[in-house]
CSV table of C-alpha atoms and ligand atoms in Angstrom, one decimal:
chain,number,residue,atom,x,y,z
A,23,MET,CA,15.0,-25.5,-4.5
A,24,THR,CA,12.1,-26.6,-2.4
A,25,HIS,CA,14.2,-28.2,0.3
A,26,VAL,CA,16.4,-25.1,0.6
A,27,ARG,CA,13.3,-23.1,1.5
A,28,TRP,CA,12.1,-25.6,4.0
A,29,THR,CA,15.5,-25.7,5.7
A,30,LEU,CA,15.2,-22.0,6.1
A,31,VAL,CA,11.8,-22.3,7.7
A,32,LEU,CA,13.0,-25.0,10.1
A,33,LEU,CA,16.0,-22.9,11.1
A,34,ILE,CA,13.9,-19.9,11.8
A,35,ALA,CA,11.3,-21.9,13.7
A,36,ALA,CA,14.0,-23.5,15.8
A,37,ALA,CA,15.7,-20.2,16.6
A,38,PRO,CA,15.2,-19.1,20.2
A,39,GLY,CA,12.4,-16.5,20.7
A,40,CYS,CA,13.8,-13.0,20.7
A,41,ARG,CA,13.7,-12.3,24.4
A,42,PRO,CA,15.0,-8.9,25.4
A,43,ALA,CA,17.8,-8.7,28.0
A,44,PRO,CA,16.4,-7.6,31.3
A,45,ASP,CA,18.0,-4.1,31.0
A,46,ARG,CA,16.4,-3.4,27.7
A,47,PRO,CA,12.8,-2.3,27.1
A,48,ASP,CA,10.6,-5.2,25.9
A,49,PRO,CA,9.4,-4.3,22.3
A,50,VAL,CA,6.3,-6.3,22.8
A,51,ARG,CA,5.4,-4.4,25.9
A,52,GLU,CA,6.2,-1.1,24.2
A,53,PHE,CA,4.0,-2.2,21.3
A,54,ALA,CA,1.0,-2.9,23.5
A,55,GLY,CA,-2.0,-0.6,22.8
A,56,SER,CA,-0.8,0.3,19.3
A,57,TYR,CA,-3.8,-1.3,17.5
A,58,PRO,CA,-6.2,-4.0,18.5
A,59,GLU,CA,-5.7,-7.7,18.1
A,60,ALA,CA,-9.4,-8.4,17.3
A,61,ALA,CA,-12.2,-6.6,15.5
A,62,THR,CA,-15.2,-5.4,17.4
A,63,PRO,CA,-18.1,-6.0,15.1
A,64,ASP,CA,-20.7,-3.9,16.9
A,65,GLY,CA,-21.8,-1.8,14.0
A,66,ALA,CA,-23.9,-2.4,10.9
A,67,LEU,CA,-23.5,-4.8,8.0
A,68,LYS,CA,-22.7,-2.7,4.9
A,69,THR,CA,-23.2,-4.5,1.7
A,70,PHE,CA,-21.7,-3.3,-1.6
A,71,GLU,CA,-22.0,-4.7,-5.1
A,72,LEU,CA,-18.8,-4.5,-7.3
A,73,THR,CA,-18.5,-5.5,-10.9
A,74,ALA,CA,-15.3,-5.4,-12.8
A,75,ALA,CA,-15.7,-4.9,-16.6
A,76,GLU,CA,-14.3,-3.3,-19.7
A,77,THR,CA,-15.8,0.1,-20.3
A,78,GLU,CA,-15.1,3.6,-21.7
A,79,VAL,CA,-14.9,6.7,-19.6
A,80,ALA,CA,-14.1,10.3,-20.1
A,81,LEU,CA,-10.7,10.4,-18.4
A,82,ILE,CA,-7.3,12.1,-18.3
A,83,ASP,CA,-8.2,15.3,-20.2
A,84,GLY,CA,-11.7,14.3,-20.9
A,85,GLY,CA,-11.4,12.1,-24.0
A,86,ALA,CA,-12.9,8.6,-24.1
A,87,LEU,CA,-10.5,6.1,-22.6
A,88,LYS,CA,-11.0,2.4,-22.8
A,89,VAL,CA,-10.4,1.0,-19.3
A,90,TRP,CA,-11.2,-1.8,-17.0
A,91,ALA,CA,-13.2,-0.5,-14.2
A,92,TYR,CA,-15.1,-1.3,-11.0
A,93,ASN,CA,-18.8,-0.3,-11.5
A,94,GLY,CA,-17.9,1.6,-14.6
A,95,GLN,CA,-15.8,4.3,-13.0
A,96,VAL,CA,-12.1,5.0,-12.5
A,97,PRO,CA,-11.2,5.3,-9.6
A,98,GLY,CA,-13.8,2.7,-8.6
A,99,PRO,CA,-16.4,3.6,-6.0
A,100,THR,CA,-15.2,4.6,-2.6
A,101,LEU,CA,-16.5,2.0,-0.1
A,102,ARG,CA,-17.1,3.8,3.2
A,103,VAL,CA,-17.9,2.3,6.6
A,104,ARG,CA,-17.4,3.1,10.2
A,105,LEU,CA,-15.2,1.2,12.6
A,106,GLY,CA,-17.2,-1.6,14.0
A,107,ASP,CA,-19.2,-2.1,10.7
A,108,THR,CA,-18.8,-5.3,8.7
A,109,VAL,CA,-18.0,-5.0,5.0
A,110,ARG,CA,-19.7,-7.4,2.6
A,111,VAL,CA,-18.8,-7.1,-1.0
A,112,ARG,CA,-20.6,-9.1,-3.7
A,113,PHE,CA,-18.2,-9.1,-6.6
A,114,THR,CA,-18.7,-10.2,-10.2
A,115,ASN,CA,-16.0,-10.6,-12.7
A,116,ARG,CA,-16.9,-9.5,-16.2
A,117,LEU,CA,-13.3,-9.1,-17.3
A,118,PRO,CA,-11.8,-11.3,-20.0
A,119,GLN,CA,-9.4,-12.6,-17.4
A,120,GLU,CA,-9.4,-14.2,-13.9
A,121,THR,CA,-9.2,-11.8,-11.0
A,122,THR,CA,-9.5,-11.4,-7.3
A,123,ILE,CA,-9.8,-8.4,-4.9
A,124,HIS,CA,-7.1,-7.6,-2.3
A,125,TRP,CA,-7.9,-5.2,0.5
A,126,HIS,CA,-4.6,-3.4,0.8
A,127,GLY,CA,-3.6,-2.5,4.4
A,128,VAL,CA,-6.8,-4.0,5.9
A,129,ARG,CA,-6.1,-6.7,8.5
A,130,VAL,CA,-8.7,-9.1,7.2
A,131,PRO,CA,-9.1,-12.8,8.0
A,132,ASN,CA,-6.5,-14.6,5.8
A,133,ALA,CA,-9.2,-16.2,3.7
A,134,MET,CA,-10.5,-12.7,2.6
A,135,ASP,CA,-7.0,-11.5,1.5
A,136,GLY,CA,-7.7,-12.0,-2.2
A,137,VAL,CA,-4.5,-13.9,-3.1
A,138,PRO,CA,-5.2,-16.3,-5.9
A,139,HIS,CA,-4.7,-20.0,-5.1
A,140,ALA,CA,-3.2,-19.2,-1.7
A,141,THR,CA,-6.3,-17.7,0.0
A,142,GLN,CA,-9.0,-18.3,-2.6
A,143,PRO,CA,-9.4,-19.8,-6.1
A,144,PRO,CA,-9.1,-17.0,-8.8
A,145,ILE,CA,-12.5,-15.7,-9.9
A,146,ARG,CA,-13.1,-16.8,-13.5
A,147,PRO,CA,-14.7,-14.5,-16.1
A,148,GLY,CA,-18.4,-14.5,-15.5
A,149,ALA,CA,-18.1,-15.8,-11.9
A,150,SER,CA,-18.9,-14.1,-8.6
A,151,SER,CA,-17.5,-14.2,-5.1
A,152,THR,CA,-18.2,-12.6,-1.8
A,153,TYR,CA,-15.8,-10.9,0.6
A,154,GLU,CA,-16.7,-10.2,4.2
A,155,PHE,CA,-14.7,-8.8,7.0
A,156,THR,CA,-14.8,-6.4,9.9
A,157,PRO,CA,-12.0,-3.9,9.7
A,158,LYS,CA,-9.9,-3.7,12.9
A,159,ASP,CA,-8.5,-0.3,12.1
A,160,ALA,CA,-10.0,3.0,11.0
A,161,GLY,CA,-8.2,4.8,8.1
A,162,THR,CA,-7.6,5.1,4.4
A,163,PHE,CA,-7.3,1.7,2.7
A,164,TRP,CA,-7.7,0.6,-0.9
A,165,PHE,CA,-8.6,-2.4,-3.0
A,166,HIS,CA,-7.2,-3.8,-6.2
A,167,PRO,CA,-6.8,-7.1,-8.1
A,168,HIS,CA,-4.1,-9.5,-7.1
A,169,VAL,CA,-4.0,-11.3,-10.5
A,170,ARG,CA,-1.9,-10.0,-13.3
A,171,SER,CA,-1.8,-6.7,-11.2
A,172,SER,CA,0.6,-4.9,-13.5
A,173,GLU,CA,-2.1,-5.1,-16.2
A,174,GLN,CA,-5.3,-5.0,-14.2
A,175,ILE,CA,-4.4,-2.1,-11.9
A,176,GLU,CA,-2.9,-0.2,-14.8
A,177,ARG,CA,-6.1,-0.5,-16.8
A,178,GLY,CA,-8.0,1.2,-14.0
A,179,LEU,CA,-9.0,-1.4,-11.4
A,180,TYR,CA,-8.6,0.3,-8.0
A,181,GLY,CA,-10.8,2.1,-5.4
A,182,LEU,CA,-10.7,3.3,-1.8
A,183,LEU,CA,-12.0,1.7,1.3
A,184,ILE,CA,-12.4,4.4,4.0
A,185,VAL,CA,-13.0,3.2,7.5
A,186,ASP,CA,-14.2,6.2,9.6
A,187,ASP,CA,-13.4,6.6,13.3
A,188,ARG,CA,-16.3,5.9,15.6
A,189,ALA,CA,-16.4,9.6,16.2
A,190,PRO,CA,-14.8,11.2,13.1
A,191,PRO,CA,-13.0,14.5,13.7
A,192,PRO,CA,-15.0,17.5,12.4
A,193,TYR,CA,-13.0,18.4,9.3
A,194,THR,CA,-15.0,20.8,7.1
A,195,ARG,CA,-14.2,18.6,4.2
A,196,ASP,CA,-12.9,15.1,3.7
A,197,VAL,CA,-11.3,14.7,0.2
A,198,ALA,CA,-9.5,11.8,-1.4
A,199,TRP,CA,-7.0,12.1,-4.2
A,200,ILE,CA,-5.9,9.0,-6.0
A,201,LEU,CA,-2.6,9.6,-7.9
A,202,ASP,CA,-2.0,7.5,-11.0
A,203,ASP,CA,-0.1,7.7,-14.2
A,204,TRP,CA,-1.0,6.2,-17.6
A,205,LEU,CA,1.2,5.2,-20.5
A,206,LEU,CA,-0.8,6.4,-23.5
A,207,GLY,CA,0.0,5.7,-27.1
A,208,ALA,CA,-0.4,8.0,-30.1
A,209,ASP,CA,-4.0,7.0,-30.2
A,210,ARG,CA,-4.4,8.4,-26.6
A,211,GLN,CA,-5.3,4.9,-25.4
A,212,ILE,CA,-3.5,2.7,-22.8
A,213,VAL,CA,-0.5,1.0,-24.4
A,214,PRO,CA,-1.5,-2.6,-24.3
A,215,HIS,CA,2.0,-4.1,-23.8
A,216,PHE,CA,2.6,-4.9,-20.2
A,217,ASN,CA,5.8,-6.2,-18.4
A,218,THR,CA,8.0,-4.9,-21.2
A,219,PRO,CA,11.8,-5.5,-20.9
A,220,HIS,CA,12.2,-1.8,-20.3
A,221,ASP,CA,9.7,-1.7,-17.4
A,222,LEU,CA,11.1,-4.9,-15.9
A,223,MET,CA,14.7,-3.7,-16.0
A,224,HIS,CA,13.8,-0.2,-14.6
A,225,ASP,CA,11.3,0.8,-11.9
A,226,GLY,CA,8.3,-0.6,-13.6
A,227,ARG,CA,5.9,1.2,-15.9
A,228,TRP,CA,6.0,5.0,-15.6
A,229,GLY,CA,3.3,6.7,-17.6
A,230,ASN,CA,3.2,9.8,-19.7
A,231,ALA,CA,0.0,11.2,-18.2
A,232,ILE,CA,-0.3,11.8,-14.5
A,233,THR,CA,-3.8,12.1,-13.1
A,234,VAL,CA,-5.6,12.8,-9.8
A,235,ASN,CA,-8.8,10.9,-9.6
A,236,GLY,CA,-8.4,10.0,-13.3
A,237,ARG,CA,-8.2,13.6,-14.5
A,238,THR,CA,-5.5,16.1,-15.3
A,239,ASP,CA,-7.8,19.0,-14.3
A,240,THR,CA,-8.6,18.1,-10.7
A,241,ALA,CA,-9.2,21.2,-8.6
A,242,LEU,CA,-10.3,21.4,-5.0
A,243,LYS,CA,-12.4,24.5,-4.1
A,244,VAL,CA,-12.2,25.6,-0.5
A,245,ALA,CA,-12.5,28.7,1.6
A,246,ALA,CA,-9.9,30.3,3.9
A,247,GLY,CA,-10.5,29.1,7.4
A,248,GLU,CA,-11.5,25.6,6.5
A,249,ARG,CA,-9.7,22.5,7.8
A,250,VAL,CA,-9.6,19.8,5.2
A,251,ARG,CA,-8.6,16.1,5.6
A,252,LEU,CA,-6.9,15.2,2.3
A,253,ARG,CA,-6.3,11.5,1.7
A,254,LEU,CA,-3.7,10.6,-0.8
A,255,LEU,CA,-3.2,7.2,-2.4
A,256,ASN,CA,-0.5,6.2,-4.9
A,257,ALA,CA,-2.2,3.7,-7.3
A,258,SER,CA,0.6,3.8,-9.9
A,259,ASN,CA,2.4,0.7,-11.0
A,260,GLY,CA,5.8,2.1,-10.4
A,261,ARG,CA,5.9,5.9,-10.1
A,262,ILE,CA,6.8,7.5,-6.8
A,263,TYR,CA,5.4,10.9,-5.8
A,264,VAL,CA,6.7,13.5,-3.4
A,265,PRO,CA,3.7,15.7,-2.9
A,266,ASP,CA,4.2,19.5,-2.4
A,267,LEU,CA,1.1,21.4,-1.4
A,268,GLY,CA,2.2,24.7,-2.8
A,269,GLY,CA,3.0,26.3,0.5
A,270,LEU,CA,-0.2,25.3,2.3
A,271,ASP,CA,0.1,24.4,6.0
A,272,ALA,CA,-0.1,20.6,5.6
A,273,LYS,CA,0.4,18.1,8.5
A,274,ILE,CA,0.6,14.4,8.1
A,275,ILE,CA,-1.9,12.7,10.4
A,276,ALA,CA,-1.9,9.2,9.1
A,277,VAL,CA,0.4,6.9,7.1
A,278,ASP,CA,-0.9,3.8,5.4
A,279,GLY,CA,-4.2,4.1,7.2
A,280,LEU,CA,-3.0,4.4,10.8
A,281,TYR,CA,-2.8,7.7,12.7
A,282,THR,CA,0.7,9.0,13.5
A,283,ARG,CA,1.9,9.6,17.1
A,284,ALA,CA,1.6,13.4,16.5
A,285,PRO,CA,0.9,15.6,13.5
A,286,LEU,CA,4.0,15.8,11.4
A,287,PRO,CA,5.2,18.4,8.9
A,288,LEU,CA,4.7,17.1,5.4
A,289,ALA,CA,8.4,17.7,4.4
A,290,ARG,CA,9.6,15.3,1.7
A,291,PHE,CA,7.5,12.2,2.0
A,292,GLU,CA,8.0,9.5,-0.7
A,293,LEU,CA,4.6,8.2,-1.6
A,294,ALA,CA,5.5,4.9,-3.2
A,295,PRO,CA,2.9,2.7,-5.0
A,296,GLY,CA,0.5,1.4,-2.4
A,297,ASN,CA,1.3,4.1,0.2
A,298,ARG,CA,-1.4,6.4,1.6
A,299,LEU,CA,-1.0,9.7,3.4
A,300,ASP,CA,-3.8,11.6,5.3
A,301,LEU,CA,-3.1,15.3,5.5
A,302,ASP,CA,-4.6,17.9,7.8
A,303,LEU,CA,-4.8,21.1,5.8
A,304,ALA,CA,-5.3,24.5,7.4
A,305,ILE,CA,-6.5,26.7,4.6
A,306,THR,CA,-5.5,30.4,4.8
A,307,GLY,CA,-5.3,33.3,2.4
A,308,GLY,CA,-8.5,33.6,0.4
A,309,GLY,CA,-8.6,34.7,-3.3
A,310,ARG,CA,-5.7,32.6,-4.6
A,311,SER,CA,-5.0,29.4,-6.3
A,312,LEU,CA,-2.2,26.9,-5.5
A,313,VAL,CA,-0.6,24.3,-7.7
A,314,VAL,CA,0.0,20.9,-6.1
A,315,THR,CA,3.1,19.3,-7.5
A,316,ASP,CA,5.2,16.1,-7.3
A,317,HIS,CA,8.9,16.6,-6.6
A,318,PHE,CA,10.2,13.0,-6.6
A,319,ILE,CA,12.7,14.1,-9.2
A,320,PRO,CA,13.4,17.6,-7.8
A,321,GLN,CA,14.6,19.1,-11.2
A,322,ARG,CA,11.5,17.7,-13.0
A,323,PRO,CA,8.4,18.5,-11.0
A,324,ASN,CA,5.0,17.3,-12.2
A,325,ARG,CA,1.8,19.2,-11.8
A,326,LEU,CA,-0.8,17.2,-10.0
A,327,ALA,CA,-3.8,19.4,-9.2
A,328,GLU,CA,-5.0,22.8,-8.0
A,329,ILE,CA,-6.4,24.2,-4.8
A,330,GLU,CA,-8.6,27.2,-5.3
A,331,ILE,CA,-9.1,29.3,-2.1
A,332,ASP,CA,-12.1,31.6,-1.8
A,333,GLY,CA,-13.4,34.0,0.8
A,334,THR,CA,-13.5,33.0,4.4
A,335,ALA,CA,-15.2,30.4,6.5
A,336,ALA,CA,-15.3,29.9,10.2
A,337,THR,CA,-12.2,28.1,11.5
A,338,PRO,CA,-13.0,25.0,13.3
A,339,SER,CA,-10.9,24.3,16.3
A,340,PHE,CA,-10.4,20.7,17.4
A,341,ALA,CA,-7.5,18.6,18.5
A,342,SER,CA,-5.7,16.6,15.8
A,343,PRO,CA,-6.7,13.0,15.7
A,344,ALA,CA,-3.0,12.1,15.3
A,345,LYS,CA,-2.2,11.0,18.8
A,346,ALA,CA,-1.7,7.2,18.3
A,347,HIS,CA,0.4,5.0,20.5
A,348,VAL,CA,3.5,4.2,18.4
A,349,PRO,CA,6.3,2.4,20.1
A,350,ALA,CA,9.7,4.1,20.1
A,351,TRP,CA,11.6,0.8,19.8
A,352,SER,CA,14.8,2.8,20.3
A,353,SER,CA,16.9,-0.1,21.3
A,354,ALA,CA,15.5,-2.3,18.4
A,355,LEU,CA,18.7,-2.3,16.4
A,356,SER,CA,20.5,-4.1,19.2
A,357,MET,CA,17.9,-6.9,19.2
A,358,PRO,CA,18.7,-10.0,17.2
A,359,LEU,CA,17.8,-10.0,13.6
A,360,THR,CA,15.0,-12.5,12.7
A,361,HIS,CA,15.9,-12.7,9.0
A,362,GLU,CA,17.8,-10.8,6.3
A,363,PHE,CA,16.2,-10.7,2.8
A,364,ARG,CA,18.3,-10.1,-0.2
A,365,LEU,CA,16.6,-8.4,-3.2
A,366,ASP,CA,18.1,-8.8,-6.6
A,367,ALA,CA,17.6,-9.5,-10.3
A,368,ARG,CA,18.9,-12.0,-12.8
A,369,ARG,CA,18.3,-13.1,-16.4
A,370,GLY,CA,15.8,-15.8,-17.0
A,371,GLY,CA,12.2,-16.8,-16.4
A,372,ALA,CA,9.2,-16.4,-18.7
A,373,LEU,CA,9.7,-12.6,-18.9
A,374,GLY,CA,13.4,-12.7,-19.5
A,375,ILE,CA,14.3,-11.0,-16.2
A,376,GLU,CA,13.5,-12.3,-12.8
A,377,TRP,CA,13.3,-10.2,-9.6
A,378,THR,CA,14.3,-12.3,-6.6
A,379,ILE,CA,14.0,-12.4,-2.9
A,380,ASP,CA,16.8,-14.6,-1.4
A,381,ASP,CA,17.6,-15.8,-4.9
A,382,GLN,CA,14.0,-17.2,-5.4
A,383,ALA,CA,11.7,-15.8,-8.0
A,384,PHE,CA,8.1,-16.4,-7.0
A,385,ALA,CA,7.0,-19.5,-8.9
A,386,GLY,CA,3.3,-18.7,-9.0
A,387,HIS,CA,0.8,-18.9,-6.2
A,388,GLU,CA,0.0,-22.6,-7.0
A,389,HIS,CA,3.4,-23.5,-5.7
A,390,ALA,CA,3.8,-21.0,-3.0
A,391,HIS,CA,4.7,-21.8,0.6
A,392,PRO,CA,6.0,-19.4,3.2
A,393,SER,CA,9.7,-18.5,3.1
A,394,LEU,CA,9.7,-17.4,6.7
A,395,VAL,CA,7.6,-18.1,9.8
A,396,LEU,CA,7.0,-15.3,12.2
A,397,ALA,CA,5.6,-15.9,15.7
A,398,ARG,CA,2.3,-14.2,16.3
A,399,GLY,CA,2.4,-11.6,19.1
A,400,ARG,CA,6.2,-11.7,19.3
A,401,TRP,CA,8.7,-9.1,18.1
A,402,SER,CA,10.6,-9.6,14.8
A,403,ARG,CA,13.3,-7.5,13.1
A,404,LEU,CA,13.6,-8.0,9.4
A,405,ARG,CA,16.4,-6.6,7.2
A,406,PHE,CA,16.1,-6.0,3.5
A,407,VAL,CA,19.3,-5.7,1.5
A,408,ASN,CA,18.7,-4.2,-1.9
A,409,ALA,CA,21.5,-5.6,-4.0
A,410,SER,CA,20.1,-4.0,-7.1
A,411,ALA,CA,20.1,-0.4,-8.3
A,412,ARG,CA,16.4,-0.2,-8.7
A,413,LEU,CA,13.5,0.9,-6.4
A,414,HIS,CA,11.6,-1.6,-4.3
A,415,PRO,CA,8.5,-0.4,-2.3
A,416,ILE,CA,8.1,-3.5,-0.2
A,417,HIS,CA,4.6,-4.3,1.0
A,418,LEU,CA,3.5,-6.7,3.6
A,419,HIS,CA,0.0,-8.1,3.7
A,420,GLY,CA,-1.8,-8.7,7.0
A,421,MET,CA,0.5,-6.6,9.3
A,422,PHE,CA,1.9,-3.2,9.9
A,423,PHE,CA,5.6,-2.5,10.6
A,424,LYS,CA,7.8,0.3,11.7
A,425,LEU,CA,10.9,1.4,9.8
A,426,LEU,CA,13.9,1.2,12.2
A,427,ALA,CA,16.9,2.1,10.1
A,428,ARG,CA,18.2,3.0,6.6
A,429,ASP,CA,21.7,1.7,5.9
A,430,GLY,CA,22.2,0.9,9.5
A,431,ILE,CA,21.3,4.4,10.7
A,432,ALA,CA,18.4,4.5,13.1
A,433,VAL,CA,15.4,6.5,11.9
A,434,ASP,CA,12.5,7.3,14.1
A,435,GLU,CA,9.3,7.4,12.1
A,436,PRO,CA,6.5,8.0,14.6
A,437,PHE,CA,4.1,5.8,12.6
A,438,PHE,CA,3.5,2.4,11.3
A,439,ARG,CA,3.5,1.5,7.6
A,440,ASP,CA,2.4,-1.4,5.3
A,441,THR,CA,4.7,-0.3,2.4
A,442,VAL,CA,8.2,1.2,2.5
A,443,LEU,CA,10.3,2.4,-0.4
A,444,ILE,CA,13.8,0.8,-0.5
A,445,HIS,CA,16.2,2.8,-2.7
A,446,GLY,CA,18.8,1.3,-5.0
A,447,ARG,CA,21.6,-0.4,-3.0
A,448,GLU,CA,20.0,0.5,0.2
A,449,THR,CA,19.5,-1.7,3.3
A,450,ILE,CA,16.6,-1.1,5.6
A,451,ASP,CA,15.5,-2.7,8.9
A,452,ILE,CA,11.9,-2.9,10.0
A,453,GLY,CA,10.4,-4.0,13.3
A,454,LEU,CA,7.0,-5.6,13.8
A,455,VAL,CA,4.7,-7.6,16.1
A,456,PRO,CA,2.4,-9.5,13.8
A,457,LEU,CA,-1.0,-10.0,15.4
A,458,ASP,CA,-2.9,-11.8,12.6
A,459,ALA,CA,-2.3,-15.4,11.9
A,460,GLY,CA,-2.1,-16.7,8.3
A,461,ASP,CA,0.1,-16.9,5.3
A,462,TRP,CA,0.6,-13.4,4.0
A,463,MET,CA,2.1,-12.1,0.8
A,464,MET,CA,5.2,-9.9,0.9
A,465,HIS,CA,6.1,-8.3,-2.4
A,466,CYS,CA,7.4,-5.3,-4.2
A,467,HIS,CA,4.6,-2.9,-5.1
A,468,ILE,CA,6.3,-2.0,-8.3
A,469,LEU,CA,3.9,-4.3,-10.0
A,470,GLU,CA,6.2,-5.4,-12.9
A,471,HIS,CA,8.8,-6.4,-10.3
A,472,ALA,CA,6.2,-8.4,-8.5
A,473,GLU,CA,5.0,-10.1,-11.7
A,474,ALA,CA,8.6,-11.0,-12.5
A,475,GLY,CA,9.1,-12.8,-9.2
A,476,MET,CA,9.6,-10.3,-6.4
A,477,MET,CA,6.9,-11.9,-4.1
A,478,THR,CA,7.0,-14.4,-1.3
A,479,MET,CA,4.9,-15.4,1.6
A,480,LEU,CA,5.4,-14.9,5.4
A,481,ALA,CA,3.5,-17.2,7.7
A,482,VAL,CA,2.3,-15.8,11.0
A,483,ARG,CA,1.7,-18.7,13.4
A,484,ASP,CA,1.1,-19.0,17.1
A,485,PRO,CA,4.4,-19.6,18.9
A,486,ALA,CA,4.9,-23.2,19.9
B,10,C2O,CU1,-1.5,-3.5,-2.8
B,10,C2O,CU2,-0.2,-7.4,-2.5
B,10,C2O,O1,-0.9,-5.5,-2.7
B,11,CU,CU1,10.8,-3.7,-6.9
């Protein structure tokens, strides 16, 4: 098994660099200016204390729920800094298990990525650890454990890391909604059986209570005329949401942290586990109340929250911040393929079913080595063939990518992502120019699939 993987690495490493033909646009040149290669640490040092522990909070509909929480709250505290600031987090583990913190979507130095064994030893119960990094990008990011994630995230361990622009646009309100679902038993407590055969064979653990910021009664009170920045995060283990803002004028301005090329209509956006969406809401029509719903399964919508609109306020007028440079990469599909990954399942392994990438189930971080080497600063095109009928939101650590095609049909998403949903039996192509060296995880963000093997590592190295 081991030597099969190494053969693959050597083959890829030996493949000629993807040089474009002279008549085609160079994807690396098109990419230039999308986001910076290095951080500019010219701000302040912001220190945060985080402790993970078991606790009880009034959640869902207000009853006492036993959870695992950062600083005693679910969602955990929002860590907020400005671009240029350095984040220092002094973390203490008071859980009955080992843990780590991963900074989802943040281009951190590899050693700060929170991947147990690979980038740091797991943090034992009672132990502490410090994370420090200077974000390179402004936007909506989040943090969560990377040990036994299907249990630890499900029990309530997650929070937002918001990196403000150097000059934040003057929204009248900046609101974050974290979407999550909980599987509760008859005792109204979290069902303590994780990675069940049912969850593993389907799309992970889908709960029976959906919450926004931990509550089923979340309501946003605004006034007509306001312009609100609404940040959405899907922190569920497996559930996908298609948010519907009840007829409000909602434009997408950022996806997975980074601004889009232009403001986009919300339309039908599949917010998979790990995904973030920043919306620009123009509030109109005072004296009404809207229901925000999820339409992932169109015939079974779910209520998420309410928006209550009062009187009138002055309408601020400013240009949308969504004007990022995002390459078109329109001839990308004619460029050579760097690698094709095959996603599938089989019987076996400690959980009875294994989710595989190229017929390999992740054998644990202790034994991990990269299954593919990507050249830093060079263009790569990766294909994912979903040979299974289940959903796989694939997430890459340490890099952003752009979706190029679904089932061979070009799609132009005018934005980057760090997580993309692959539907059953679907094939997708993504393009990327990795800028950050290191060994980075790539895995399904349906946490049960990841626990059952659907993880691997991509190495980003300087080209020879
Ligand atoms: Cu939010 Cu490795 O992921
Ligand atoms: Cu999956």
